[in-house]
PDB file of C-alpha atoms in Angstrom:
ATOM      1  CA  MET A   1       0.186  -0.055   0.047  1.00 56.00           C
ATOM      2  CA  LYS A   2       2.836   2.363   0.601  1.00 65.00           C
ATOM      3  CA  PRO A   3       4.411   2.135  -2.807  1.00 71.00           C
ATOM      4  CA  ILE A   4       0.839   3.147  -4.167  1.00 80.00           C
ATOM      5  CA  ALA A   5       0.869   6.309  -2.116  1.00 66.00           C
ATOM      6  CA  THR A   6       4.291   7.370  -2.956  1.00 69.00           C
ATOM      7  CA  ARG A   7       3.756   6.932  -6.488  1.00 68.00           C
ATOM      8  CA  VAL A   8       0.675   9.076  -6.210  1.00 66.00           C
ATOM      9  CA  ALA A   9       2.251  11.852  -4.217  1.00 62.00           C
ATOM     10  CA  SER A  10       5.115  11.732  -6.786  1.00 63.00           C
ATOM     11  CA  ALA A  11       2.474  12.149  -9.617  1.00 58.00           C
ATOM     12  CA  LEU A  12       0.928  15.030  -7.829  1.00 57.00           C
ATOM     13  CA  ALA A  13       4.253  16.791  -7.133  1.00 54.00           C
ATOM     14  CA  ILE A  14       4.811  16.528 -10.906  1.00 60.00           C
ATOM     15  CA  LEU A  15       1.313  17.974 -12.036  1.00 52.00           C
ATOM     16  CA  ILE A  16       1.922  20.867  -9.827  1.00 57.00           C
ATOM     17  CA  VAL A  17       5.123  21.662 -10.953  1.00 53.00           C
ATOM     18  CA  LEU A  18       3.905  21.124 -14.599  1.00 51.00           C
ATOM     19  CA  ALA A  19       0.736  23.329 -13.970  1.00 53.00           C
ATOM     20  CA  SER A  20       3.129  26.345 -12.744  1.00 56.00           C
ATOM     21  CA  CYS A  21       5.317  26.261 -16.001  1.00 62.00           C
ATOM     22  CA  SER A  22       5.059  29.044 -18.270  1.00 72.00           C
ATOM     23  CA  THR A  23       4.500  26.780 -21.290  1.00 83.00           C
ATOM     24  CA  LEU A  24       0.900  25.623 -19.965  1.00 87.00           C
ATOM     25  CA  GLN A  25       0.087  29.031 -19.488  1.00 87.00           C
ATOM     26  CA  ARG A  26       1.220  30.152 -22.816  1.00 87.00           C
ATOM     27  CA  MET A  27      -0.620  27.120 -24.385  1.00 93.00           C
ATOM     28  CA  SER A  28      -3.918  28.133 -22.240  1.00 92.00           C
ATOM     29  CA  ASP A  29      -3.798  31.440 -23.490  1.00 93.00           C
ATOM     30  CA  GLU A  30      -3.381  30.655 -27.458  1.00 94.00           C
ATOM     31  CA  LYS A  31      -6.155  28.040 -27.061  1.00 94.00           C
ATOM     32  CA  GLY A  32      -8.286  30.504 -25.685  1.00 94.00           C
ATOM     33  CA  ALA A  33      -7.609  33.516 -27.735  1.00 96.00           C
ATOM     34  CA  ALA A  34      -7.806  31.184 -30.813  1.00 96.00           C
ATOM     35  CA  TRP A  35     -11.382  29.864 -29.582  1.00 97.00           C
ATOM     36  CA  VAL A  36     -12.505  33.637 -29.067  1.00 97.00           C
ATOM     37  CA  ALA A  37     -11.068  34.494 -32.827  1.00 97.00           C
ATOM     38  CA  GLN A  38     -12.676  31.519 -34.275  1.00 98.00           C
ATOM     39  CA  GLN A  39     -16.204  32.038 -32.647  1.00 98.00           C
ATOM     40  CA  LEU A  40     -15.967  35.677 -34.081  1.00 98.00           C
ATOM     41  CA  ASN A  41     -14.741  34.671 -37.687  1.00 98.00           C
ATOM     42  CA  GLU A  42     -17.397  31.796 -37.813  1.00 98.00           C
ATOM     43  CA  GLY A  43     -20.247  34.430 -36.917  1.00 98.00           C
ATOM     44  CA  LYS A  44     -20.961  32.945 -33.821  1.00 98.00           C
ATOM     45  CA  ALA A  45     -22.062  35.769 -31.716  1.00 98.00           C
ATOM     46  CA  ALA A  46     -24.555  33.841 -29.516  1.00 98.00           C
ATOM     47  CA  GLU A  47     -21.518  31.857 -28.363  1.00 98.00           C
ATOM     48  CA  LEU A  48     -19.616  34.862 -27.404  1.00 98.00           C
ATOM     49  CA  ALA A  49     -22.634  36.368 -25.686  1.00 98.00           C
ATOM     50  CA  ALA A  50     -23.526  33.329 -24.057  1.00 98.00           C
ATOM     51  CA  ILE A  51     -19.962  33.503 -22.235  1.00 98.00           C
ATOM     52  CA  SER A  52     -19.742  37.182 -21.714  1.00 98.00           C
ATOM     53  CA  SER A  53     -19.900  38.828 -18.324  1.00 98.00           C
ATOM     54  CA  SER A  54     -22.795  40.997 -17.411  1.00 98.00           C
ATOM     55  CA  PRO A  55     -21.911  43.887 -16.951  1.00 98.00           C
ATOM     56  CA  PHE A  56     -19.544  43.672 -19.771  1.00 98.00           C
ATOM     57  CA  LEU A  57     -17.059  46.395 -20.698  1.00 98.00           C
ATOM     58  CA  LEU A  58     -16.529  47.717 -23.981  1.00 98.00           C
ATOM     59  CA  ASP A  59     -13.976  50.295 -24.870  1.00 96.00           C
ATOM     60  CA  GLY A  60     -13.701  51.848 -21.391  1.00 95.00           C
ATOM     61  CA  GLU A  61     -18.020  51.816 -21.000  1.00 97.00           C
ATOM     62  CA  ILE A  62     -19.662  49.403 -19.173  1.00 98.00           C
ATOM     63  CA  ILE A  63     -22.833  47.461 -20.594  1.00 98.00           C
ATOM     64  CA  ALA A  64     -24.789  46.789 -18.272  1.00 98.00           C
ATOM     65  CA  LEU A  65     -27.640  44.564 -19.925  1.00 98.00           C
ATOM     66  CA  PRO A  66     -27.253  41.052 -21.618  1.00 98.00           C
ATOM     67  CA  GLU A  67     -29.099  42.198 -24.471  1.00 98.00           C
ATOM     68  CA  ASP A  68     -26.954  44.980 -25.189  1.00 99.00           C
ATOM     69  CA  THR A  69     -23.679  42.918 -25.098  1.00 98.00           C
ATOM     70  CA  THR A  70     -25.638  40.563 -27.477  1.00 99.00           C
ATOM     71  CA  ALA A  71     -26.113  43.349 -29.790  1.00 99.00           C
ATOM     72  CA  PHE A  72     -22.740  44.160 -29.853  1.00 98.00           C
ATOM     73  CA  TRP A  73     -21.391  40.691 -30.701  1.00 98.00           C
ATOM     74  CA  ASN A  74     -23.893  40.450 -33.177  1.00 99.00           C
ATOM     75  CA  GLY A  75     -22.613  44.022 -34.813  1.00 98.00           C
ATOM     76  CA  LEU A  76     -19.116  42.902 -34.929  1.00 97.00           C
ATOM     77  CA  VAL A  77     -20.153  39.567 -36.851  1.00 98.00           C
ATOM     78  CA  LYS A  78     -22.369  41.689 -39.110  1.00 98.00           C
ATOM     79  CA  ALA A  79     -19.454  44.296 -39.540  1.00 97.00           C
ATOM     80  CA  GLY A  80     -17.405  41.378 -40.738  1.00 97.00           C
ATOM     81  CA  LEU A  81     -14.690  41.876 -38.333  1.00 97.00           C
ATOM     82  CA  LYS A  82     -11.938  39.054 -38.407  1.00 97.00           C
ATOM     83  CA  LEU A  83      -9.635  38.274 -35.938  1.00 97.00           C
ATOM     84  CA  ASP A  84      -6.000  36.632 -36.341  1.00 95.00           C
ATOM     85  CA  THR A  85      -6.252  33.363 -34.169  1.00 94.00           C
ATOM     86  CA  GLU A  86      -2.520  33.953 -33.277  1.00 93.00           C
ATOM     87  CA  LEU A  87      -2.126  35.481 -29.957  1.00 94.00           C
ATOM     88  CA  SER A  88       0.033  38.784 -30.001  1.00 94.00           C
ATOM     89  CA  ARG A  89       0.028  39.379 -26.409  1.00 95.00           C
ATOM     90  CA  ALA A  90      -1.142  38.016 -23.332  1.00 96.00           C
ATOM     91  CA  LEU A  91      -0.848  39.269 -19.789  1.00 95.00           C
ATOM     92  CA  PRO A  92      -2.271  38.186 -16.097  1.00 97.00           C
ATOM     93  CA  VAL A  93      -4.575  40.970 -15.244  1.00 97.00           C
ATOM     94  CA  GLY A  94      -2.846  42.976 -12.747  1.00 96.00           C
ATOM     95  CA  PRO A  95      -3.435  46.125 -10.610  1.00 96.00           C
ATOM     96  CA  ASP A  96      -2.756  48.150 -13.438  1.00 96.00           C
ATOM     97  CA  THR A  97      -4.473  46.194 -16.383  1.00 96.00           C
ATOM     98  CA  TRP A  98      -7.718  48.422 -16.091  1.00 97.00           C
ATOM     99  CA  ARG A  99      -5.561  51.185 -17.672  1.00 97.00           C
ATOM    100  CA  GLU A 100      -5.589  49.390 -21.030  1.00 96.00           C
ATOM    101  CA  PHE A 101      -9.260  50.002 -21.328  1.00 96.00           C
ATOM    102  CA  GLY A 102      -9.188  53.635 -20.291  1.00 95.00           C
ATOM    103  CA  SER A 103      -8.409  56.041 -17.508  1.00 95.00           C
ATOM    104  CA  THR A 104     -11.698  56.423 -15.722  1.00 97.00           C
ATOM    105  CA  ARG A 105     -12.617  55.544 -12.207  1.00 98.00           C
ATOM    106  CA  ASP A 106     -15.553  53.319 -13.501  1.00 97.00           C
ATOM    107  CA  VAL A 107     -12.999  51.002 -15.430  1.00 98.00           C
ATOM    108  CA  GLN A 108     -11.129  50.550 -12.266  1.00 98.00           C
ATOM    109  CA  VAL A 109     -13.841  50.079 -10.214  1.00 98.00           C
ATOM    110  CA  PHE A 110     -15.152  47.485 -12.775  1.00 98.00           C
ATOM    111  CA  PHE A 111     -11.891  45.598 -12.874  1.00 98.00           C
ATOM    112  CA  GLY A 112     -11.880  45.452  -9.114  1.00 97.00           C
ATOM    113  CA  LYS A 113     -15.369  44.448  -8.790  1.00 98.00           C
ATOM    114  CA  TYR A 114     -16.122  42.309 -11.743  1.00 98.00           C
ATOM    115  CA  VAL A 115     -12.941  40.864 -13.155  1.00 97.00           C
ATOM    116  CA  ALA A 116     -12.060  37.310 -11.654  1.00 94.00           C
ATOM    117  CA  GLU A 117      -9.021  36.371 -10.228  1.00 94.00           C
ATOM    118  CA  GLY A 118      -6.917  34.406 -12.953  1.00 94.00           C
ATOM    119  CA  ALA A 119      -8.511  36.514 -15.695  1.00 96.00           C
ATOM    120  CA  ARG A 120      -5.918  37.355 -18.655  1.00 97.00           C
ATOM    121  CA  LEU A 121      -5.776  40.252 -21.229  1.00 97.00           C
ATOM    122  CA  PHE A 122      -5.394  39.054 -24.910  1.00 97.00           C
ATOM    123  CA  GLU A 123      -4.437  40.994 -27.521  1.00 97.00           C
ATOM    124  CA  LEU A 124      -4.983  39.896 -31.128  1.00 97.00           C
ATOM    125  CA  SER A 125      -4.626  41.192 -34.716  1.00 97.00           C
ATOM    126  CA  THR A 126      -7.550  41.964 -36.929  1.00 95.00           C
ATOM    127  CA  ALA A 127      -7.583  41.020 -40.778  1.00 89.00           C
ATOM    128  CA  ASN A 128      -6.413  44.632 -41.465  1.00 90.00           C
ATOM    129  CA  GLY A 129      -3.524  44.960 -38.992  1.00 91.00           C
ATOM    130  CA  ARG A 130      -5.455  46.739 -36.145  1.00 95.00           C
ATOM    131  CA  ARG A 131      -5.743  45.449 -32.653  1.00 96.00           C
ATOM    132  CA  VAL A 132      -8.248  44.156 -30.263  1.00 97.00           C
ATOM    133  CA  LEU A 133      -7.919  43.514 -26.479  1.00 97.00           C
ATOM    134  CA  VAL A 134      -9.870  40.589 -24.868  1.00 97.00           C
ATOM    135  CA  LEU A 135     -10.379  40.117 -20.860  1.00 96.00           C
ATOM    136  CA  TYR A 136     -10.719  36.273 -21.047  1.00 97.00           C
ATOM    137  CA  ARG A 137     -10.808  33.635 -18.029  1.00 95.00           C
ATOM    138  CA  SER A 138     -10.905  29.938 -18.681  1.00 92.00           C
ATOM    139  CA  SER A 139     -11.307  27.491 -15.542  1.00 88.00           C
ATOM    140  CA  TRP A 140     -11.733  23.793 -15.591  1.00 84.00           C
ATOM    141  CA  GLY A 141     -13.830  23.952 -18.831  1.00 82.00           C
ATOM    142  CA  SER A 142     -15.884  27.232 -18.332  1.00 91.00           C
ATOM    143  CA  ARG A 143     -14.983  30.481 -20.338  1.00 96.00           C
ATOM    144  CA  LYS A 144     -15.573  33.992 -19.284  1.00 97.00           C
ATOM    145  CA  LEU A 145     -15.429  37.094 -21.084  1.00 98.00           C
ATOM    146  CA  TYR A 146     -15.179  40.299 -19.484  1.00 98.00           C
ATOM    147  CA  GLY A 147     -14.557  43.004 -21.906  1.00 98.00           C
ATOM    148  CA  PHE A 148     -13.288  44.121 -25.460  1.00 98.00           C
ATOM    149  CA  LYS A 149     -11.544  46.877 -26.851  1.00 98.00           C
ATOM    150  CA  GLY A 150     -10.929  47.908 -30.507  1.00 95.00           C
ATOM    151  CA  PRO A 151     -10.169  47.556 -32.972  1.00 93.00           C
ATOM    152  CA  TYR A 152      -7.781  50.556 -32.363  1.00 89.00           C
TER     153      TYR A 152
END
């Protein structure tokens, strides 16, 4: 019985070390960014709206109603915005990340109140070379979008 416990403990230790590896975080970021881009590129506004938080941050403005967030995603699809599935930049959300979305107190409070720990900031390129920012969090199979900025 003791050898099994030792093996389990060793396996858990290895998993913990691997989970903290930056390569795994990069892979997770790339997968999340590609998923968001793919949904938008394929016109799946409903999928993006379904995982969008309420309230939702758009270009420094807070969208309170889920219907308005749905209208936003539908508008992006209708406008034909296409995103590169390759990630340009990914950062953990930190104390000053809110400044990427604006310089108002509302944006700062939004980040403090609504953006969950572990969220990431993705920067993706558009088909015409402009950029967008996406606030995203993935945890154990669930996804959440907190905000979007751009194209800029």
